[in-house]
Short mmCIF file of C-alpha atoms and ligand atoms in Angstrom, two decimals:
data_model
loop_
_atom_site.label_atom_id
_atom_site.label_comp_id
_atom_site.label_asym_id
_atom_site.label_seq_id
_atom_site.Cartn_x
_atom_site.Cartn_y
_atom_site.Cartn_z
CA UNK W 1 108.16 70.71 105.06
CA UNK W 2 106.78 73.10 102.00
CA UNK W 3 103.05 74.15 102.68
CA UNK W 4 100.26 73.30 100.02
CA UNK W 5 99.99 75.60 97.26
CA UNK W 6 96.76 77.65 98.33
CA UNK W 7 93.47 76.25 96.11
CA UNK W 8 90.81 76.59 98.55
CA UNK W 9 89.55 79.86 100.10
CA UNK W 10 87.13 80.26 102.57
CA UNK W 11 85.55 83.65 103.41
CA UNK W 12 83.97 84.66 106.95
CA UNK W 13 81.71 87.34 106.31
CA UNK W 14 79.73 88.19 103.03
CA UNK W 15 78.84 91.22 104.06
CA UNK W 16 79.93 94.47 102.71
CA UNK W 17 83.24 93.18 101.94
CA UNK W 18 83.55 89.73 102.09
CA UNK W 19 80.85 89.15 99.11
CA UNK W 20 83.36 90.61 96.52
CA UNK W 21 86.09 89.15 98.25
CA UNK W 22 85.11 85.54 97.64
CA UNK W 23 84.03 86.85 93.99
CA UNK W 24 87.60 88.20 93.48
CA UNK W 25 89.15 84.98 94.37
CA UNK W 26 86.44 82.59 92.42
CA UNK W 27 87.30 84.98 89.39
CA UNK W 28 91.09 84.27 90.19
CA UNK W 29 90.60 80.27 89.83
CA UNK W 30 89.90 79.76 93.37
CA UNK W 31 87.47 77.34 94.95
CA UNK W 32 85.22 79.86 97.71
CA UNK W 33 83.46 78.85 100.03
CA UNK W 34 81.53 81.51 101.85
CA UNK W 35 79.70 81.52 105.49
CA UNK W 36 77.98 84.09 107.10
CA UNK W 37 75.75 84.09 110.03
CA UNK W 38 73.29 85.88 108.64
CA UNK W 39 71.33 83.52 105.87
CA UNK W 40 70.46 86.76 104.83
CA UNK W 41 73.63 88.61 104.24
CA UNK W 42 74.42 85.20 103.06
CA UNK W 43 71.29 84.85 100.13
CA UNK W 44 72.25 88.41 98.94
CA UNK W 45 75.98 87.94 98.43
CA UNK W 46 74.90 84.67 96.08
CA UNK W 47 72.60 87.31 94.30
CA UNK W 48 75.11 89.66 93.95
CA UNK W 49 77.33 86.76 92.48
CA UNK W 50 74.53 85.79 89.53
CA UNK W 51 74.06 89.57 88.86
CA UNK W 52 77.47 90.81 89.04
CA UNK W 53 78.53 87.95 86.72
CA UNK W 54 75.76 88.31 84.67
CA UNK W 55 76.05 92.03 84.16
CA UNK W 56 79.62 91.49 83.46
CA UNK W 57 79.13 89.44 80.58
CA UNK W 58 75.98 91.49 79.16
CA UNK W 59 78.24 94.72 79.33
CA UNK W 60 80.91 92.80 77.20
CA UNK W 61 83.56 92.67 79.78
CA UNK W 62 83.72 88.82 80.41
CA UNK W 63 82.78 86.10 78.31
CA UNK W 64 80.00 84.03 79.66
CA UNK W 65 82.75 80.86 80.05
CA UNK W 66 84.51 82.77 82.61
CA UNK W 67 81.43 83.88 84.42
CA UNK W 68 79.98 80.23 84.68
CA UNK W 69 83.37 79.21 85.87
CA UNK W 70 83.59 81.36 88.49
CA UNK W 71 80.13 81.29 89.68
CA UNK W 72 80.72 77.31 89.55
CA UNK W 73 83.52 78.43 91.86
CA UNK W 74 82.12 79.70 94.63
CA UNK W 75 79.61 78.25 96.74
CA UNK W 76 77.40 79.66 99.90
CA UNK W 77 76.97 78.00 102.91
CA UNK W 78 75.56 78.80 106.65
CA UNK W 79 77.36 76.05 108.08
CA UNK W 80 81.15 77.31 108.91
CA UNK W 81 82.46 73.63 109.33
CA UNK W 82 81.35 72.74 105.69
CA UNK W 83 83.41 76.07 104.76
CA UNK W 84 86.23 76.19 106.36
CA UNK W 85 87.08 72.54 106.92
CA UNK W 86 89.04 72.02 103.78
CA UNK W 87 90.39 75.76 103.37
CA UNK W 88 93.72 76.61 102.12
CA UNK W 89 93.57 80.38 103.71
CA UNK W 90 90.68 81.76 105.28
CA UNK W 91 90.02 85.72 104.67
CA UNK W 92 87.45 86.87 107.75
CA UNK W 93 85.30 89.37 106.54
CA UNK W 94 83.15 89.92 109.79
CA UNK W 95 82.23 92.92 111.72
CA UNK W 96 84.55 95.12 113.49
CA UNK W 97 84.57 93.62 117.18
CA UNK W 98 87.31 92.50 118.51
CA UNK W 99 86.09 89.89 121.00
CA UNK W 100 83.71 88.20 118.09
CA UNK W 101 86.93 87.86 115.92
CA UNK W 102 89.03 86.26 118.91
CA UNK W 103 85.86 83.66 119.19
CA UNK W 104 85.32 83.23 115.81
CA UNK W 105 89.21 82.47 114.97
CA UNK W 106 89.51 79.96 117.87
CA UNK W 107 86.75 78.45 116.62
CA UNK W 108 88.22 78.27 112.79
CA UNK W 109 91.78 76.97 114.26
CA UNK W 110 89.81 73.69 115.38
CA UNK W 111 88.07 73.35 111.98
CA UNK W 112 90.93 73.78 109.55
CA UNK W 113 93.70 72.45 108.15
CA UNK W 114 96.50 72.38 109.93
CA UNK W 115 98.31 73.98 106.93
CA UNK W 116 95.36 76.73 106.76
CA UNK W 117 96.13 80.50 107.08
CA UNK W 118 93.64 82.71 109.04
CA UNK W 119 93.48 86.24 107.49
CA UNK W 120 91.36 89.03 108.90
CA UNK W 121 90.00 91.64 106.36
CA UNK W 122 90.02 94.00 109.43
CA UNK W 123 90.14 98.20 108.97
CA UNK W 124 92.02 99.01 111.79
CA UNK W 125 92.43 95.80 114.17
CA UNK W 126 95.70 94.06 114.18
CA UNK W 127 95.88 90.86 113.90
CA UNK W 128 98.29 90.36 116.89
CA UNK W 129 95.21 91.15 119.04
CA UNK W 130 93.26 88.17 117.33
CA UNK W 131 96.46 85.70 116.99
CA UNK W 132 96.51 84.66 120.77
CA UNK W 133 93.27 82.90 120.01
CA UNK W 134 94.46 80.37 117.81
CA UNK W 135 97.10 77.66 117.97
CA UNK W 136 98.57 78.60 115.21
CA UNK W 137 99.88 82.65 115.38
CA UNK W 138 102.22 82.52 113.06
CA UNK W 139 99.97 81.90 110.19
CA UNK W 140 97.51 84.82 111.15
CA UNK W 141 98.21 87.89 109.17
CA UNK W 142 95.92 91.11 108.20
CA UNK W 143 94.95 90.65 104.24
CA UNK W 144 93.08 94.01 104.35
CA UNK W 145 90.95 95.00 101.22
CA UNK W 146 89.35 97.98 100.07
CA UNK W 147 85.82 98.89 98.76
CA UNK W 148 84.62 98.06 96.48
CA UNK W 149 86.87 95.03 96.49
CA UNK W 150 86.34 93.98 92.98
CA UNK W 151 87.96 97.62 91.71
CA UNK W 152 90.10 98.67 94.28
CA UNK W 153 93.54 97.01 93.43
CA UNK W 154 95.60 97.62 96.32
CA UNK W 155 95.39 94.77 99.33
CA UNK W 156 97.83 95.68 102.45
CA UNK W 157 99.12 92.33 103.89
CA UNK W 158 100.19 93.36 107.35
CA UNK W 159 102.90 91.20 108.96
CA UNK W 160 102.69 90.74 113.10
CA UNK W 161 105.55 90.42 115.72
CA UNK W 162 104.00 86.84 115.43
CA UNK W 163 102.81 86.58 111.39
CA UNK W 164 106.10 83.96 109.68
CA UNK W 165 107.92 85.33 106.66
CA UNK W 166 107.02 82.31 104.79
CA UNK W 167 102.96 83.25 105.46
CA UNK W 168 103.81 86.72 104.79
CA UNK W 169 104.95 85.64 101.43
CA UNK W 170 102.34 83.28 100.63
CA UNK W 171 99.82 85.63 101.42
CA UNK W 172 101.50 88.38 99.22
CA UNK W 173 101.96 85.85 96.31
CA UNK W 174 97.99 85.16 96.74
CA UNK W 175 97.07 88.19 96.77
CA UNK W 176 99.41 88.97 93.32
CA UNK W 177 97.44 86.19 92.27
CA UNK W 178 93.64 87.80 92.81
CA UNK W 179 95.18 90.35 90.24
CA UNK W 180 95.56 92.81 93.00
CA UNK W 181 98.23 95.35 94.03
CA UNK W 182 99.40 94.17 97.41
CA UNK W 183 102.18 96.43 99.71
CA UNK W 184 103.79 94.51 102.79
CA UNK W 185 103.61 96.26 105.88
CA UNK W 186 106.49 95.10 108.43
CA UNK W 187 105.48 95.70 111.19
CA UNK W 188 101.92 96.77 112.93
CA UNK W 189 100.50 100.44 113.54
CA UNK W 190 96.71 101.34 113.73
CA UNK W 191 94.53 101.76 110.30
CA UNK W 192 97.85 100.57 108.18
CA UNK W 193 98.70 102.91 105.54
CA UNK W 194 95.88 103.68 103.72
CA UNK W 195 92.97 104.11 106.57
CA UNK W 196 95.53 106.50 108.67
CA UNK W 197 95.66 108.59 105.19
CA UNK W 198 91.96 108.59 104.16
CA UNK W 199 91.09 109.18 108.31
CA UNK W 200 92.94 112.37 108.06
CA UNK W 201 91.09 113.73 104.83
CA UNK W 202 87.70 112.66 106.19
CA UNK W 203 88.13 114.13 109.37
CA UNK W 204 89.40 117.23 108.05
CA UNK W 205 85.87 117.02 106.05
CA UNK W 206 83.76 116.23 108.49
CA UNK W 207 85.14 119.49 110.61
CA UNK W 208 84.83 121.74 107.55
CA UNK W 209 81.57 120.88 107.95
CA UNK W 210 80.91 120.95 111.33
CA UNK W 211 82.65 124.89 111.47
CA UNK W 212 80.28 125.75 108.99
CA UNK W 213 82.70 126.20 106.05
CA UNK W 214 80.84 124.35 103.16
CA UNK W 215 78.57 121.44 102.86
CA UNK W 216 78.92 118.00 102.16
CA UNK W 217 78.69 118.42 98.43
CA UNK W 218 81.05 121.33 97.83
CA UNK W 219 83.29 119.83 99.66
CA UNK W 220 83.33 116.72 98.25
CA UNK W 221 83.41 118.91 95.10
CA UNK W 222 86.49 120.57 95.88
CA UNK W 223 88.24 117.10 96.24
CA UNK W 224 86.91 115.46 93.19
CA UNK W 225 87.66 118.70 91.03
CA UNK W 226 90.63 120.12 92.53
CA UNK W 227 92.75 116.92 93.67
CA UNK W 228 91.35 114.39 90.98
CA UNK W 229 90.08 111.67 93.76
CA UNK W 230 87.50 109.49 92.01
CA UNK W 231 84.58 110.72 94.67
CA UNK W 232 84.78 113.23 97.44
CA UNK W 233 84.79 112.28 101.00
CA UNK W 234 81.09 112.47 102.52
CA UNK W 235 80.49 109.80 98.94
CA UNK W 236 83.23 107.70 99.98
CA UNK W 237 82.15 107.92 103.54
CA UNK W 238 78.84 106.26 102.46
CA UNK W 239 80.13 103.90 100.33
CA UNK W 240 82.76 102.41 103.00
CA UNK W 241 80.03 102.82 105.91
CA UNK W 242 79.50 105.56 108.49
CA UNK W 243 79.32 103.07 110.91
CA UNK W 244 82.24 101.55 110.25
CA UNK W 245 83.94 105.42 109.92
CA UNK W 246 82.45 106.24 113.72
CA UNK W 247 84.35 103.04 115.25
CA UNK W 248 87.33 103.68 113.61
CA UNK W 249 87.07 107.12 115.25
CA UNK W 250 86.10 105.46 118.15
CA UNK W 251 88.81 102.46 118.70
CA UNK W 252 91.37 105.34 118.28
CA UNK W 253 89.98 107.53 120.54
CA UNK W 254 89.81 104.56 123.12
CA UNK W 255 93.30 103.93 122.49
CA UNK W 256 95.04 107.30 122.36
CA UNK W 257 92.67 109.29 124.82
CA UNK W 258 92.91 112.54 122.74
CA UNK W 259 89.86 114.10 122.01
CA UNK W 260 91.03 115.13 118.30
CA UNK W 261 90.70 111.34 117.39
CA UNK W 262 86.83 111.46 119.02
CA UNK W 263 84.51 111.17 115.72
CA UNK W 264 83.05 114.77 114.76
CA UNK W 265 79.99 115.62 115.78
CA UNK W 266 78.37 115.55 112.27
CA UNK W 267 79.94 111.72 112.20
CA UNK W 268 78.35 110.99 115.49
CA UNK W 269 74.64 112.54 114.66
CA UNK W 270 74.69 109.97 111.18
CA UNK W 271 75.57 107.38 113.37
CA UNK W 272 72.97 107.35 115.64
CA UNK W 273 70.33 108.09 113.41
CA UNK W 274 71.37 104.90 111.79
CA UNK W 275 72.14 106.86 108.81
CA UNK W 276 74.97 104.94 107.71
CA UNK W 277 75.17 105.56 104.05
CA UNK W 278 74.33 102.99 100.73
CA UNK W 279 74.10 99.79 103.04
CA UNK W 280 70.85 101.87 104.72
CA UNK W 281 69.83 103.83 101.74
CA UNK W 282 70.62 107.04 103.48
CA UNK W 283 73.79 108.85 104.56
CA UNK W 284 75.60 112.17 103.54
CA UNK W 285 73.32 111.71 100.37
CA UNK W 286 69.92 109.30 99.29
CA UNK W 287 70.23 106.23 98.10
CA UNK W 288 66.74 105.51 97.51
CA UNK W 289 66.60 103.42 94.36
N1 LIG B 301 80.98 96.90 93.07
C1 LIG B 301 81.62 96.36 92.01
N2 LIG B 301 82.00 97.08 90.94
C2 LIG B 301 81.72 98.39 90.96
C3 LIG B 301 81.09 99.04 92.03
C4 LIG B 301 80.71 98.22 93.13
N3 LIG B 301 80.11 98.71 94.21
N4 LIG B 301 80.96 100.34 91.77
C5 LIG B 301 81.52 100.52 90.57
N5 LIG B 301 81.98 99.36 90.07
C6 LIG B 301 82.66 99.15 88.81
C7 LIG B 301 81.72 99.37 87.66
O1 LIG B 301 81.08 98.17 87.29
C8 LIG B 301 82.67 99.86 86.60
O2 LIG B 301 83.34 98.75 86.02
P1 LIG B 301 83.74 98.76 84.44
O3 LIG B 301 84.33 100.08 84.14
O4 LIG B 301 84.74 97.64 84.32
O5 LIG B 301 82.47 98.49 83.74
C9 LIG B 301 83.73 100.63 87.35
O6 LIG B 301 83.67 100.15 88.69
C10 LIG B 301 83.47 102.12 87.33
O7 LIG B 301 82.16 102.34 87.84
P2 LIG B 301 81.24 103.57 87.50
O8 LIG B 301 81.54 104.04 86.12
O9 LIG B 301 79.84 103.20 87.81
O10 LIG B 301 81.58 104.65 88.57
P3 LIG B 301 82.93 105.38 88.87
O11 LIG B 301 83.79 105.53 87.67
O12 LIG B 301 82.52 106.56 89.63
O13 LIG B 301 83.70 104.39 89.88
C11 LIG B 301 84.25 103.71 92.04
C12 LIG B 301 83.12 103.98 91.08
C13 LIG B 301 85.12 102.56 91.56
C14 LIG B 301 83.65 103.37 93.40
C15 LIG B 301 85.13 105.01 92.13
O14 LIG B 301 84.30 106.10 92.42
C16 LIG B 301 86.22 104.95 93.15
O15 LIG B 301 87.28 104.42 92.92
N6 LIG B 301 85.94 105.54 94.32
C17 LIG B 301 86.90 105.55 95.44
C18 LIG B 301 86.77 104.27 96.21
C19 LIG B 301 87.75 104.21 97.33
O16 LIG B 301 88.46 105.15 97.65
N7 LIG B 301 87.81 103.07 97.98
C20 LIG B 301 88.62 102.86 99.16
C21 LIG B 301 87.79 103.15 100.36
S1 LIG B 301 88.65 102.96 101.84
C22 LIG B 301 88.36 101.39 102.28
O17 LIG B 301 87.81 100.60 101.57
C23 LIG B 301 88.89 101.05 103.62
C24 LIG B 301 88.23 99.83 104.21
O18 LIG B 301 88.88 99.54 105.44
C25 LIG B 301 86.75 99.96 104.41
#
């Protein structure tokens, strides 16, 4: 029996990620629906959605008939049944712990379609850790994202021992579909392609910092300058999240045991001081407007 063509999406999490997520996919066509927790989180990603689109439009790069289409689009809600109960593919946006994500997609195989895949947005967990939770494994798949999600092209759709080909290519067509860049990765391995690539040049920054080399901002102008990356790595680093950075560092250390995947000691001091970049208006640099 051929699946439903995907129409509704549901996003879990509109946090740093999943607010531009479910934007993506409302500017795509989609129906959105997304839940969060946090009424919060959940009352700023609907203001990012009127100013985004807005600004869009005032800046001439959408006409305002798109931009009330989409916003139309994509609805906010705290209540996860009322999201998820009538989703095509749900993309889980939450925060990085694994025993939250196990709960939460239990909880979402009981609410949705039967049809329904379960993505996780995840940086570095696989979904074969999170699959066991549902009845359903071989619909759950990574559909990992980058920030900001409404720039960054490339989406990695990560394929599990347990993930079928036919959600694999569902997933990949969707994501086609959200105007995005998506690579398949066959088979699992820890921070997919693009985190185990960025982890190495941000921890070689971090230590030519901590050995007393350069600072943050020469450094980061030697990358910007020299290899033509878009912003160095202490700006990147507080635009994805020191937190998020640290338990990267931290997951990996836990798994491997070797000290070089410990986060450096510059990364640990910003985390603790809560320092954790844009989302808390201080972090290599200020964001105090
Ligand atoms: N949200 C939405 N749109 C944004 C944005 C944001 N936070 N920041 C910038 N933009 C848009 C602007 O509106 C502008 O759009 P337009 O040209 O169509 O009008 C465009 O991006 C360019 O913005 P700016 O001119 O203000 O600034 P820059 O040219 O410096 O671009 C940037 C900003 C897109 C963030 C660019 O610096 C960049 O690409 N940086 C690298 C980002 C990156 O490497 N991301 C991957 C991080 S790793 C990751 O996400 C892993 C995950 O697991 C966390």
């Amino acid at each position: 029996m051929s699946l439903p063509d995907i129409q509704e999406v549901c996003v879990v999490g509109a946090g740093n990620m999943g607010h531009q997520i479910g934007l993506c996919c409302a500017l795509a066509g989609y129906t959105v629906k997304c839940t969060d927790v946090d009424r919060q989180t959940l009352s700023q990603a609907e203001k990012f959605a009127d100013s985004y689109l807005e600004g869009r439009v005032s800046k001439g790069k959408m006409d305002a008939n798109t931009a009330k289409s989409a916003r139309d689009r994509i609805s906010f809600t705290p209540e996860i049944e009322i999201a998820a109960s009538s989703a095509d593919i749900v993309i889980e946006a939450i925060i990085e712990n694994l025993a939250l994500k196990k709960q939460l997609f239990a909880a979402l195989d009981k609410i949705c379609p039967e049809h329904c895949i379960l993505a996780t947005n995840s940086s570095y967990i696989v979904s074969s850790k999170i699959a066991p939770a549902t009845g359903r494994p071989d619909k759950v798949c990574n559909l990992h994202f980058f920030n900001p999600a409404l720039v960054m092209r490339l989406v990695e759709v990560v394929q599990g021992p347990h993930t079928s080909e036919e959600t694999v290519e569902r997933v990949f067509a969707f994501a086609g579909k959200l105007n995005k860049t998506p690579i398949i990765l066959k088979k699992e391995i820890y921070g997919f392609v693009v985190n185990r690539i960025l982890t190495a040049i941000l921890n070689e920054a971090l230590y030519l910092h901590d050995i007393g080399v350069a600072d943050c901002h020469d450094i980061d102008t030697a990358v910007v300058n020299a290899l033509g990356h878009p912003m160095g790595p202490f700006k990147l680093l507080d635009l994805v999240g020191v937190d998020l950075q640290y338990h990267v560092c931290m997951e990996r250390y836990k798994d491997t045991g070797d000290k070089l995947d410990m986060p450096s000691p510059l990364l640990v001091e910003k985390f603790v001081k809560k320092e954790w970049g844009r989302k808390s208006g201080v972090g290599f640099y200020r964001y105090d407007e």
